[in-house]
CSV table of C-alpha atoms and ligand atoms in Angstrom, one decimal:
chain,number,residue,atom,x,y,z
A,121,ASP,CA,47.2,-8.2,-13.9
A,122,LYS,CA,48.7,-4.7,-15.4
A,123,LYS,CA,46.9,-4.1,-18.3
A,124,THR,CA,45.7,-0.5,-18.3
A,125,THR,CA,42.6,0.4,-19.3
A,126,SER,CA,41.3,2.1,-22.5
A,127,ASN,CA,42.1,5.5,-20.7
A,128,GLY,CA,45.3,4.3,-19.8
A,129,THR,CA,45.2,4.2,-16.0
A,130,ASP,CA,46.8,1.3,-14.1
A,131,PRO,CA,43.6,-0.9,-12.4
A,132,ARG,CA,45.2,-1.0,-9.1
A,133,ALA,CA,45.4,3.2,-9.4
A,134,ILE,CA,41.3,2.7,-10.1
A,135,ARG,CA,41.2,0.8,-6.9
A,136,GLN,CA,43.5,3.2,-4.9
A,137,TRP,CA,41.4,6.2,-6.1
A,138,ASP,CA,38.3,4.5,-5.7
A,139,ASN,CA,38.9,3.5,-2.0
A,140,GLU,CA,40.1,6.7,-1.2
A,141,HIS,CA,38.0,9.1,-2.9
A,142,PHE,CA,34.6,7.9,-4.1
A,143,PHE,CA,32.3,8.1,-1.4
A,144,HIS,CA,30.4,5.1,-2.8
A,145,PRO,CA,26.2,5.1,-1.9
A,146,TRP,CA,25.8,3.0,1.5
A,147,ASP,CA,29.3,3.3,2.3
A,148,SER,CA,30.7,2.0,5.2
A,149,MET,CA,32.6,4.2,7.8
A,150,GLY,CA,34.9,1.6,8.8
A,151,VAL,CA,38.7,2.4,7.8
A,152,ALA,CA,39.3,-0.5,5.3
A,153,GLY,CA,38.9,0.2,1.3
A,154,MET,CA,36.1,-2.3,0.0
A,155,ASP,CA,38.2,-3.0,-3.5
A,156,ARG,CA,35.0,-3.2,-5.2
A,157,VAL,CA,35.4,-5.5,-8.7
A,158,ILE,CA,36.3,-2.7,-11.3
A,159,ALA,CA,33.3,-2.7,-13.8
A,160,HIS,CA,35.8,-1.7,-17.2
A,161,GLU,CA,32.9,-3.0,-19.8
A,162,ALA,CA,29.7,-4.5,-20.7
A,163,LYS,CA,27.8,-6.2,-23.5
A,164,GLY,CA,24.4,-7.5,-23.2
A,165,ILE,CA,23.8,-9.1,-19.7
A,166,TYR,CA,28.0,-9.4,-19.3
A,167,LEU,CA,30.3,-6.9,-17.1
A,168,TYR,CA,33.9,-7.0,-17.5
A,169,ASP,CA,36.9,-6.3,-15.4
A,170,PRO,CA,39.9,-4.6,-16.7
A,171,GLN,CA,41.5,-7.8,-17.0
A,172,GLY,CA,38.4,-9.6,-19.3
A,173,ARG,CA,37.1,-11.8,-16.4
A,174,ARG,CA,33.3,-12.0,-17.4
A,175,TYR,CA,30.6,-11.9,-14.7
A,176,ILE,CA,26.8,-12.2,-15.4
A,177,ASP,CA,25.2,-9.2,-14.2
A,178,GLY,CA,22.5,-11.0,-11.8
A,179,PRO,CA,21.0,-7.7,-10.3
A,180,GLY,CA,20.7,-6.0,-13.6
A,181,GLY,CA,22.9,-3.1,-12.7
A,182,MET,CA,20.6,-1.7,-10.2
A,183,TRP,CA,17.3,-3.4,-11.1
A,184,ASN,CA,17.4,-1.0,-14.2
A,185,VAL,CA,19.4,-2.4,-17.2
A,186,GLN,CA,16.5,-3.8,-19.1
A,187,ILE,CA,17.7,-3.9,-22.6
A,188,GLY,CA,21.5,-4.8,-22.1
A,189,TYR,CA,24.6,-3.4,-21.7
A,190,GLY,CA,26.6,-2.1,-24.7
A,191,ARG,CA,24.0,-0.6,-27.5
A,192,GLU,CA,25.4,1.4,-30.3
A,193,GLU,CA,22.0,2.4,-30.9
A,194,MET,CA,21.5,4.1,-27.6
A,195,ALA,CA,25.2,5.8,-28.0
A,196,GLN,CA,24.3,7.1,-31.5
A,197,ALA,CA,20.8,8.7,-30.4
A,198,ILE,CA,22.2,10.3,-27.1
A,199,ALA,CA,25.3,11.3,-29.2
A,200,ARG,CA,22.8,13.0,-31.9
A,201,GLN,CA,20.6,14.8,-28.9
A,202,ALA,CA,23.7,16.2,-27.7
A,203,MET,CA,25.0,17.2,-31.0
A,204,SER,CA,21.9,18.9,-31.6
A,205,LEU,CA,20.5,20.0,-28.4
A,206,SER,CA,22.3,19.1,-25.6
A,207,TYR,CA,20.5,21.3,-22.9
A,208,HIS,CA,17.5,23.9,-22.8
A,209,SER,CA,15.7,25.2,-19.8
A,210,PRO,CA,12.9,23.5,-18.8
A,211,TRP,CA,11.1,26.7,-17.1
A,212,ALA,CA,11.7,28.6,-20.5
A,213,PHE,CA,11.4,26.2,-22.8
A,214,ALA,CA,9.8,23.0,-24.9
A,215,SER,CA,11.5,20.3,-26.7
A,216,GLU,CA,10.7,17.9,-28.9
A,217,PRO,CA,12.1,14.8,-26.6
A,218,SER,CA,10.8,15.9,-23.6
A,219,ALA,CA,7.7,16.6,-25.3
A,220,VAL,CA,7.4,13.1,-27.4
A,221,LEU,CA,8.6,11.4,-24.4
A,222,ALA,CA,5.4,13.0,-22.0
A,223,LYS,CA,3.0,11.8,-24.8
A,224,LYS,CA,4.4,8.4,-24.8
A,225,LEU,CA,4.3,8.1,-20.8
A,226,ALA,CA,1.0,9.3,-20.3
A,227,ASP,CA,0.0,6.9,-23.2
A,228,MET,CA,1.4,4.3,-21.3
A,229,ALA,CA,0.4,4.9,-17.7
A,230,PRO,CA,-2.4,3.7,-16.3
A,231,GLY,CA,-6.2,5.5,-16.7
A,232,ASP,CA,-6.3,8.9,-16.4
A,233,LEU,CA,-2.6,9.5,-15.6
A,234,ASN,CA,-1.9,11.9,-17.9
A,235,SER,CA,0.7,14.8,-16.3
A,236,VAL,CA,4.4,13.5,-16.7
A,237,PHE,CA,6.6,15.8,-14.2
A,238,PHE,CA,10.1,14.7,-15.2
A,239,THR,CA,12.7,14.4,-12.5
A,240,THR,CA,16.3,13.4,-12.0
A,241,GLY,CA,15.9,9.8,-10.9
A,242,GLY,CA,13.4,7.7,-8.7
A,243,SER,CA,14.5,9.5,-5.2
A,244,SER,CA,13.4,13.2,-6.8
A,245,ALA,CA,10.4,11.2,-8.4
A,246,VAL,CA,9.1,10.3,-5.0
A,247,ASP,CA,9.8,13.7,-3.5
A,248,SER,CA,8.0,15.3,-6.2
A,249,ALA,CA,4.7,13.2,-6.1
A,250,LEU,CA,4.8,13.6,-2.1
A,251,ARG,CA,5.3,17.2,-2.3
A,252,PHE,CA,2.4,17.3,-5.3
A,253,ALA,CA,0.0,14.9,-2.6
A,254,GLN,CA,0.9,18.1,0.2
A,255,PHE,CA,0.5,21.1,-2.8
A,256,TYR,CA,-2.9,19.1,-3.8
A,257,ASN,CA,-4.3,19.2,-0.4
A,258,ASN,CA,-3.4,22.8,0.6
A,259,LEU,CA,-5.4,23.9,-2.9
A,260,ARG,CA,-8.2,22.3,-1.7
A,261,GLY,CA,-8.0,23.9,1.6
A,262,LYS,CA,-7.2,20.7,3.6
A,263,SER,CA,-4.0,21.8,4.5
A,264,GLN,CA,-3.9,19.4,7.7
A,265,LYS,CA,-4.1,16.7,5.3
A,266,LYS,CA,0.1,15.8,5.0
A,267,LEU,CA,0.7,12.5,6.7
A,268,PHE,CA,2.3,10.0,4.8
A,269,ILE,CA,1.3,6.0,5.4
A,270,ALA,CA,4.2,4.0,4.4
A,271,ARG,CA,5.4,0.4,4.8
A,272,GLU,CA,8.0,-1.4,6.6
A,273,LYS,CA,10.9,-2.3,4.5
A,274,GLY,CA,9.7,-0.2,1.8
A,275,TYR,CA,12.1,2.0,-0.1
A,276,HIS,CA,11.5,5.1,-1.8
A,277,GLY,CA,14.9,7.0,-2.1
A,278,SER,CA,17.5,9.1,-0.5
A,279,THR,CA,16.3,12.2,-0.2
A,280,TYR,CA,15.2,13.3,2.8
A,281,LEU,CA,11.6,13.0,1.7
A,282,SER,CA,11.6,10.1,0.2
A,283,ALA,CA,14.1,8.7,2.6
A,284,THR,CA,11.4,9.6,5.3
A,285,VAL,CA,9.2,7.3,4.0
A,286,SER,CA,11.3,4.7,3.4
A,287,GLY,CA,10.8,1.8,6.0
A,288,LYS,CA,13.9,-0.2,6.1
A,289,GLU,CA,15.3,0.6,9.6
A,290,ARG,CA,18.6,-0.2,9.7
A,291,ASP,CA,19.3,2.7,7.1
A,292,LYS,CA,18.0,5.2,9.7
A,293,SER,CA,20.4,3.9,12.4
A,294,PHE,CA,22.8,6.7,12.0
A,295,LEU,CA,20.3,9.3,9.5
A,296,ASP,CA,17.7,11.7,10.5
A,297,THR,CA,14.3,11.7,8.8
A,298,GLU,CA,11.3,13.9,9.6
A,299,LYS,CA,9.5,11.2,11.9
A,300,ARG,CA,6.4,13.6,12.5
A,301,LEU,CA,5.6,13.3,8.6
A,302,VAL,CA,4.9,9.1,8.4
A,303,ARG,CA,3.4,6.2,10.1
A,304,PHE,CA,4.9,3.0,9.1
A,305,LEU,CA,2.5,-0.5,8.4
A,306,PRO,CA,4.1,-3.4,9.3
A,307,ASN,CA,5.6,-6.0,7.1
A,308,VAL,CA,3.4,-7.4,4.7
A,309,ASN,CA,5.6,-10.5,3.5
A,310,PRO,CA,3.3,-13.5,3.7
A,311,TYR,CA,6.2,-15.5,4.4
A,312,VAL,CA,6.2,-14.0,8.1
A,313,ARG,CA,2.6,-14.6,8.6
A,314,PRO,CA,2.0,-16.5,12.2
A,315,GLU,CA,1.8,-20.4,11.6
A,316,GLY,CA,-1.5,-21.6,10.6
A,317,MET,CA,-2.9,-18.2,8.8
A,318,SER,CA,-3.9,-18.5,5.5
A,319,VAL,CA,-2.2,-15.7,2.9
A,320,GLU,CA,-6.2,-14.6,2.6
A,321,ASP,CA,-6.5,-13.7,6.4
A,322,TRP,CA,-2.8,-12.1,6.2
A,323,CYS,CA,-4.4,-10.1,3.4
A,324,ASP,CA,-7.2,-9.0,5.5
A,325,LEU,CA,-5.1,-7.8,8.3
A,326,LYS,CA,-2.3,-6.0,6.2
A,327,VAL,CA,-5.4,-4.0,4.5
A,328,GLN,CA,-6.5,-3.8,8.0
A,329,ASP,CA,-3.3,-2.4,8.8
A,330,LEU,CA,-3.8,0.5,6.4
A,331,GLU,CA,-7.0,1.1,7.9
A,332,THR,CA,-6.6,1.4,11.3
A,333,ALA,CA,-3.6,3.5,11.0
A,334,ILE,CA,-5.7,6.1,8.7
A,335,VAL,CA,-8.2,6.1,10.9
A,336,GLU,CA,-5.8,6.6,14.2
A,337,ALA,CA,-3.8,9.3,12.8
A,338,GLY,CA,-7.4,10.8,11.7
A,339,PRO,CA,-8.2,10.7,7.8
A,340,GLU,CA,-8.4,14.3,8.0
A,341,ASN,CA,-4.5,14.6,8.2
A,342,VAL,CA,-3.3,12.1,6.1
A,343,ALA,CA,-2.6,12.8,2.5
A,344,ALA,CA,-1.1,9.5,0.7
A,345,PHE,CA,-0.3,5.8,1.1
A,346,ILE,CA,2.9,5.4,-0.6
A,347,ALA,CA,3.4,1.6,-2.1
A,348,GLU,CA,6.0,-0.2,-4.3
A,349,PRO,CA,3.7,-3.0,-6.1
A,350,ILE,CA,6.4,-5.4,-4.8
A,351,LEU,CA,8.8,-4.2,-2.1
A,352,ALA,CA,12.1,-4.3,-4.0
A,353,SER,CA,15.1,-3.5,-2.1
A,354,GLY,CA,13.6,-4.8,0.9
A,355,GLY,CA,14.0,-8.6,-0.3
A,356,VAL,CA,11.4,-8.4,-3.6
A,357,ILE,CA,8.4,-8.8,-1.2
A,358,VAL,CA,5.1,-9.6,-3.1
A,359,PRO,CA,2.1,-8.8,-1.2
A,360,PRO,CA,-0.6,-11.5,-0.7
A,361,PRO,CA,-3.1,-11.5,-4.1
A,362,GLY,CA,-5.7,-8.8,-3.8
A,363,TYR,CA,-4.0,-6.7,-1.2
A,364,HIS,CA,-3.1,-3.8,-4.0
A,365,ARG,CA,-7.0,-3.4,-4.8
A,366,ARG,CA,-8.0,-3.9,-1.4
A,367,THR,CA,-5.7,-1.1,-0.1
A,368,LEU,CA,-6.4,1.5,-3.1
A,369,GLU,CA,-10.7,0.9,-1.7
A,370,VAL,CA,-9.0,1.7,1.6
A,371,CYS,CA,-7.3,4.9,0.6
A,372,ARG,CA,-10.7,6.2,-1.8
A,373,ARG,CA,-12.8,5.7,1.4
A,374,HIS,CA,-10.8,8.3,3.2
A,375,ASP,CA,-9.7,10.4,0.7
A,376,VAL,CA,-6.2,9.5,0.5
A,377,LEU,CA,-4.3,9.5,-2.2
A,378,TYR,CA,-2.2,6.1,-3.7
A,379,ILE,CA,0.9,6.5,-5.0
A,380,SER,CA,2.0,3.7,-6.7
A,381,ASP,CA,6.1,3.9,-6.4
A,382,GLU,CA,7.2,1.9,-9.8
A,383,VAL,CA,10.6,2.7,-10.0
A,384,VAL,CA,11.5,-1.1,-10.1
A,385,THR,CA,8.6,-2.6,-11.5
A,386,ALA,CA,7.9,0.0,-14.5
A,387,PHE,CA,9.2,-0.9,-17.9
A,388,GLY,CA,9.2,-4.5,-18.4
A,389,ARG,CA,10.2,-6.2,-15.4
A,390,LEU,CA,7.1,-7.8,-14.8
A,391,GLY,CA,6.0,-7.8,-18.6
A,392,HIS,CA,4.2,-4.9,-19.1
A,393,TRP,CA,5.4,-1.2,-19.2
A,394,PHE,CA,3.6,-0.4,-15.8
A,395,ALA,CA,2.5,-3.1,-13.4
A,396,SER,CA,0.2,-1.5,-11.1
A,397,GLU,CA,-2.9,-2.2,-13.6
A,398,PRO,CA,-2.5,-5.1,-15.7
A,399,VAL,CA,-0.8,-7.2,-12.7
A,400,PHE,CA,-2.3,-5.9,-9.8
A,401,ASP,CA,-5.8,-4.2,-10.8
A,402,ILE,CA,-5.3,-0.9,-9.5
A,403,VAL,CA,-5.4,2.5,-11.0
A,404,PRO,CA,-3.7,4.8,-8.8
A,405,ASP,CA,-3.6,8.4,-8.4
A,406,ILE,CA,0.3,9.0,-9.2
A,407,VAL,CA,2.5,6.6,-10.3
A,408,THR,CA,6.7,7.1,-9.9
A,409,CYS,CA,9.2,5.9,-12.3
A,410,ALA,CA,13.1,5.7,-13.2
A,411,LYS,CA,15.6,3.2,-13.6
A,412,GLY,CA,14.4,1.0,-16.6
A,413,LEU,CA,13.2,4.2,-18.2
A,414,THR,CA,16.3,4.3,-19.7
A,415,SER,CA,18.0,1.5,-19.1
A,416,GLY,CA,20.6,2.8,-17.2
A,417,TYR,CA,22.3,5.0,-20.4
A,418,LEU,CA,21.2,8.1,-18.7
A,419,PRO,CA,19.5,9.1,-15.3
A,420,LEU,CA,15.8,10.0,-15.5
A,421,GLY,CA,12.9,9.8,-13.6
A,422,ALA,CA,9.0,10.7,-13.6
A,423,CYS,CA,6.2,11.2,-11.5
A,424,ILE,CA,2.7,11.0,-13.2
A,425,ILE,CA,-0.1,12.1,-12.0
A,426,SER,CA,-4.0,12.0,-12.9
A,427,ASP,CA,-6.1,14.0,-14.7
A,428,ARG,CA,-8.6,13.9,-11.7
A,429,LEU,CA,-6.3,15.5,-9.2
A,430,ILE,CA,-4.8,17.8,-11.7
A,431,ASP,CA,-8.6,19.2,-12.6
A,432,GLU,CA,-9.2,19.5,-9.2
A,433,VAL,CA,-6.6,21.9,-8.3
A,434,SER,CA,-6.3,24.0,-11.4
A,435,GLY,CA,-8.4,26.5,-13.2
A,436,PRO,CA,-8.9,30.0,-14.4
A,437,ASP,CA,-9.0,31.5,-11.0
A,438,ARG,CA,-5.3,29.8,-10.3
A,439,GLU,CA,-2.8,31.9,-12.9
A,440,SER,CA,-0.8,32.8,-10.0
A,441,VAL,CA,-0.4,29.5,-7.9
A,442,LEU,CA,2.6,27.8,-9.0
A,443,PHE,CA,3.7,23.9,-8.1
A,444,SER,CA,7.4,25.6,-7.0
A,445,ASN,CA,9.1,22.2,-7.3
A,446,GLY,CA,11.2,21.1,-10.3
A,447,TYR,CA,15.3,20.6,-11.1
A,448,THR,CA,17.7,22.3,-13.7
A,449,TYR,CA,17.6,18.9,-15.5
A,450,SER,CA,13.8,18.4,-15.6
A,451,GLY,CA,13.0,16.7,-18.9
A,452,HIS,CA,16.6,16.6,-20.0
A,453,PRO,CA,16.5,16.5,-23.7
A,454,VAL,CA,19.6,14.0,-24.2
A,455,CYS,CA,18.1,11.7,-21.1
A,456,CYS,CA,14.7,12.0,-22.8
A,457,ALA,CA,16.2,11.2,-26.4
A,458,ALA,CA,17.9,8.2,-24.5
A,459,ALA,CA,14.6,6.9,-22.8
A,460,LEU,CA,12.9,7.2,-26.3
A,461,LYS,CA,15.4,5.4,-28.4
A,462,ASN,CA,15.5,2.4,-25.2
A,463,ILE,CA,11.2,2.3,-25.6
A,464,GLU,CA,11.7,2.0,-29.1
A,465,ILE,CA,14.3,-0.8,-28.8
A,466,MET,CA,11.7,-2.4,-26.3
A,467,GLU,CA,8.9,-2.3,-28.7
A,468,ARG,CA,11.1,-3.2,-31.6
A,469,GLU,CA,12.3,-6.2,-29.8
A,470,ASN,CA,8.7,-7.0,-28.0
A,471,LEU,CA,10.8,-7.2,-25.0
A,472,LEU,CA,7.4,-7.0,-22.7
A,473,GLU,CA,6.5,-10.5,-24.6
A,474,HIS,CA,9.9,-11.9,-24.0
A,475,VAL,CA,9.7,-11.1,-20.6
A,476,ARG,CA,6.1,-13.0,-20.0
A,477,GLN,CA,8.1,-16.2,-22.1
A,478,VAL,CA,10.9,-16.6,-20.1
A,479,THR,CA,9.1,-15.5,-16.9
A,480,PRO,CA,8.2,-19.1,-16.0
A,481,LYS,CA,11.6,-20.6,-16.2
A,482,PHE,CA,13.0,-17.9,-14.1
A,483,GLN,CA,10.7,-18.2,-11.4
A,484,ALA,CA,11.1,-22.3,-11.9
A,485,ARG,CA,14.8,-22.2,-11.1
A,486,LEU,CA,14.6,-19.4,-8.5
A,487,LYS,CA,11.9,-21.4,-6.4
A,488,ALA,CA,13.9,-24.3,-6.6
A,489,GLN,CA,16.7,-23.0,-4.5
A,490,SER,CA,14.5,-23.4,-1.0
A,491,ARG,CA,15.5,-27.2,-1.4
A,492,PHE,CA,18.8,-26.2,0.1
A,493,GLU,CA,18.9,-25.9,3.8
A,494,ILE,CA,20.2,-22.6,4.0
A,495,VAL,CA,17.5,-21.2,1.8
A,496,GLY,CA,14.5,-19.5,4.0
A,497,ASP,CA,12.7,-18.4,1.3
A,498,ALA,CA,12.9,-17.8,-2.6
A,499,ARG,CA,10.4,-15.4,-4.1
A,500,GLY,CA,9.8,-13.1,-7.3
A,501,MET,CA,7.7,-12.0,-9.8
A,502,GLY,CA,8.3,-11.8,-13.7
A,503,LEU,CA,12.0,-11.1,-13.7
A,504,VAL,CA,12.8,-10.2,-10.5
A,505,GLY,CA,13.5,-12.5,-7.6
A,506,CYS,CA,15.2,-12.9,-4.2
A,507,VAL,CA,16.5,-16.1,-2.4
A,508,GLU,CA,16.7,-15.5,1.2
A,509,CYS,CA,19.7,-17.2,2.7
A,510,HIS,CA,19.8,-18.3,6.9
A,511,VAL,CA,21.8,-20.2,9.0
A,512,PRO,CA,19.3,-23.2,10.1
A,513,GLU,CA,18.1,-22.3,14.2
A,514,GLY,CA,18.6,-24.8,16.6
A,515,ARG,CA,22.3,-25.5,15.4
A,516,GLY,CA,23.7,-24.1,19.0
A,517,ARG,CA,24.2,-20.8,17.6
A,518,SER,CA,22.5,-17.7,19.3
A,519,GLU,CA,20.1,-15.3,18.0
A,520,ALA,CA,22.0,-12.8,18.6
A,521,ASP,CA,24.8,-14.2,16.4
A,522,ARG,CA,21.9,-14.2,14.0
A,523,LEU,CA,22.4,-10.9,11.6
A,524,GLU,CA,26.0,-11.7,11.8
A,525,LEU,CA,25.5,-15.2,10.6
A,526,ASP,CA,23.5,-14.0,8.0
A,527,LYS,CA,25.9,-11.4,6.6
A,528,ASP,CA,28.4,-13.7,6.4
A,529,ILE,CA,26.4,-16.2,4.7
A,530,GLY,CA,25.5,-13.6,2.1
A,531,ALA,CA,29.2,-12.7,1.7
A,532,ARG,CA,30.2,-16.4,1.2
A,533,ILE,CA,27.8,-17.1,-1.6
A,534,ASP,CA,28.7,-13.3,-3.4
A,535,ALA,CA,32.4,-14.6,-3.2
A,536,LYS,CA,32.0,-18.1,-4.4
A,537,CYS,CA,29.2,-16.5,-7.3
A,538,GLU,CA,32.1,-13.9,-8.3
A,539,GLU,CA,34.7,-16.7,-8.2
A,540,MET,CA,32.6,-18.6,-10.9
A,541,GLY,CA,31.4,-15.3,-13.0
A,542,LEU,CA,28.5,-13.8,-11.5
A,543,ILE,CA,27.7,-10.8,-9.9
A,544,VAL,CA,24.9,-11.2,-7.0
A,545,ARG,CA,25.9,-8.4,-4.2
A,546,PRO,CA,23.5,-9.5,-1.7
A,547,LEU,CA,21.4,-7.2,0.9
A,548,ILE,CA,22.9,-8.8,3.6
A,549,ASN,CA,21.8,-12.7,3.3
A,550,MET,CA,19.1,-11.8,0.5
A,551,CYS,CA,20.5,-12.6,-3.2
A,552,VAL,CA,18.2,-10.4,-5.3
A,553,PHE,CA,18.0,-11.6,-9.3
A,554,SER,CA,16.6,-8.7,-11.6
A,555,PRO,CA,18.7,-9.4,-14.7
A,556,PRO,CA,18.9,-7.5,-18.1
A,557,LEU,CA,15.4,-8.5,-19.8
A,558,ILE,CA,16.9,-9.5,-22.9
A,559,ILE,CA,18.4,-12.5,-20.9
A,560,THR,CA,17.6,-15.8,-22.9
A,561,GLU,CA,16.7,-19.3,-21.1
A,562,ASP,CA,19.7,-20.3,-21.5
A,563,GLU,CA,21.6,-17.5,-19.5
A,564,ILE,CA,19.0,-18.0,-17.2
A,565,ASP,CA,20.2,-21.7,-16.4
A,566,GLU,CA,24.1,-20.3,-16.8
A,567,MET,CA,23.1,-17.8,-13.7
A,568,PHE,CA,21.0,-20.2,-11.5
A,569,ASP,CA,23.6,-22.9,-12.4
A,570,ILE,CA,26.2,-20.9,-10.5
A,571,LEU,CA,24.0,-19.8,-7.9
A,572,GLU,CA,23.4,-23.2,-7.1
A,573,ARG,CA,26.7,-24.5,-7.1
A,574,ALA,CA,27.8,-21.3,-5.0
A,575,ILE,CA,25.1,-22.4,-2.2
A,576,ALA,CA,25.7,-25.9,-2.2
A,577,ARG,CA,29.5,-25.1,-1.2
A,578,VAL,CA,28.2,-22.5,1.6
A,579,GLU,CA,25.9,-25.1,3.0
A,580,ALA,CA,29.1,-27.9,3.1
A,581,GLU,CA,30.7,-24.9,4.6
A,582,VAL,CA,28.4,-23.8,7.5
A,583,LEU,CA,26.4,-26.5,8.3
B,658,PLP,N1,11.7,3.7,-5.3
B,658,PLP,C1,12.4,2.3,-5.5
B,658,PLP,C2,10.9,1.6,-5.4
B,658,PLP,C3,13.3,2.0,-5.7
B,658,PLP,O1,14.0,1.0,-5.6
B,658,PLP,C4,14.5,3.1,-5.5
B,658,PLP,C5,15.7,2.6,-5.9
B,658,PLP,O2,16.4,1.7,-5.8
B,658,PLP,C6,14.1,4.5,-5.5
B,658,PLP,C7,12.8,5.1,-5.4
B,658,PLP,C8,15.4,5.7,-5.5
B,658,PLP,O3,15.5,5.5,-6.7
B,658,PLP,P1,16.9,6.7,-7.3
B,658,PLP,O4,18.0,5.5,-6.5
B,658,PLP,O5,17.3,6.1,-8.7
B,658,PLP,O6,16.9,7.6,-6.9
């Protein structure tokens, strides 16, 4: 247990310093340290701790490690770029990696989305997309048109503006957002539709929610609708069929921009570079992406804007109009070189095709989890899925205890999976699976075999 890491640090010191000094995302303000598993090395779909214990990475990092860990080619591409040109100002210079990547993304993105604005990650991509929507309306002389419509359970990031359009209520318990800028639509999850209602009727209702919100706010006041094709961290919520196309039509009718937040769904998660057009039949006005763009080797994001919007607000008389938004690291050459190598690997290894091939197995094993009494719903698409667990109602436990029980169930499953070599890290009671896209059918079986054993044991404990 005392083995030191390759850098010579005692794992106990790592845990102590992490507990005492690393203020993590979504950290608890309780006094006890979280004693997180120490990620020490990683290869393929596996993470290893300093003692050499191996874990399948179920969430695939943060839904971003598409090509898997430990690719030497990635390290070499990153090193080469760092040696030849480690940085340049994106204000003053162009460079090969960012120009080639911009062209590549424009070719991959749906329809006429051809202007690529590079950012440092997903939050800054969403932030830039929202700011562009307001900028666009200012330049069209519609400076009233500033509101955003977003959805309950949506997640779009952690900057002030991207958090403002995020709809996970509990995340806002102790943090402020700009409430006047946003209207939220109720949950789109077909799982929560009233008993007896068809999915088609549910879709009608959800499309109507958007139209009603726009009309109530006044279309002259609404800039954009922002939506993840699948609400990822809200619990892998797949809206009903036809929802995307019909909500886009509503937006068009009211001159409201449609921003498709593909931070999770792009780069192969659903078997395509971008999911909006091939999977959901929409060409949005702006698409945001990050995560799988570099498979997590380095941070990078982008928002990609349609020619229609750019053309509408540019012209010979607009020389002095600046989109005064951007980052020191916009189009960072080393990050762009990593993205290019990541895309090259995905192309060479036919990873999009691979995802389409292993998806039926992944989805079948995922959905089979609903046979457990403590599993309320198992849902997903492509290589992403969620197993939502609950203590069944009517077992003499009060509704007030439900959140605590749900949390407890998630924590128990997590602990059992960890013992057996699978990282789950549930969102409360929701176990999310978004493994590296290179996962094989045998590895999918291995992952769900562990999960099933863990759920069976927890079920025996809590029922
Ligand atoms: N948008 C979506 C759909 C996301 O899932 C996330 C992160 O999970 C973000 C935006 C924010 O991305 P980042 O954490 O890279 O800032």
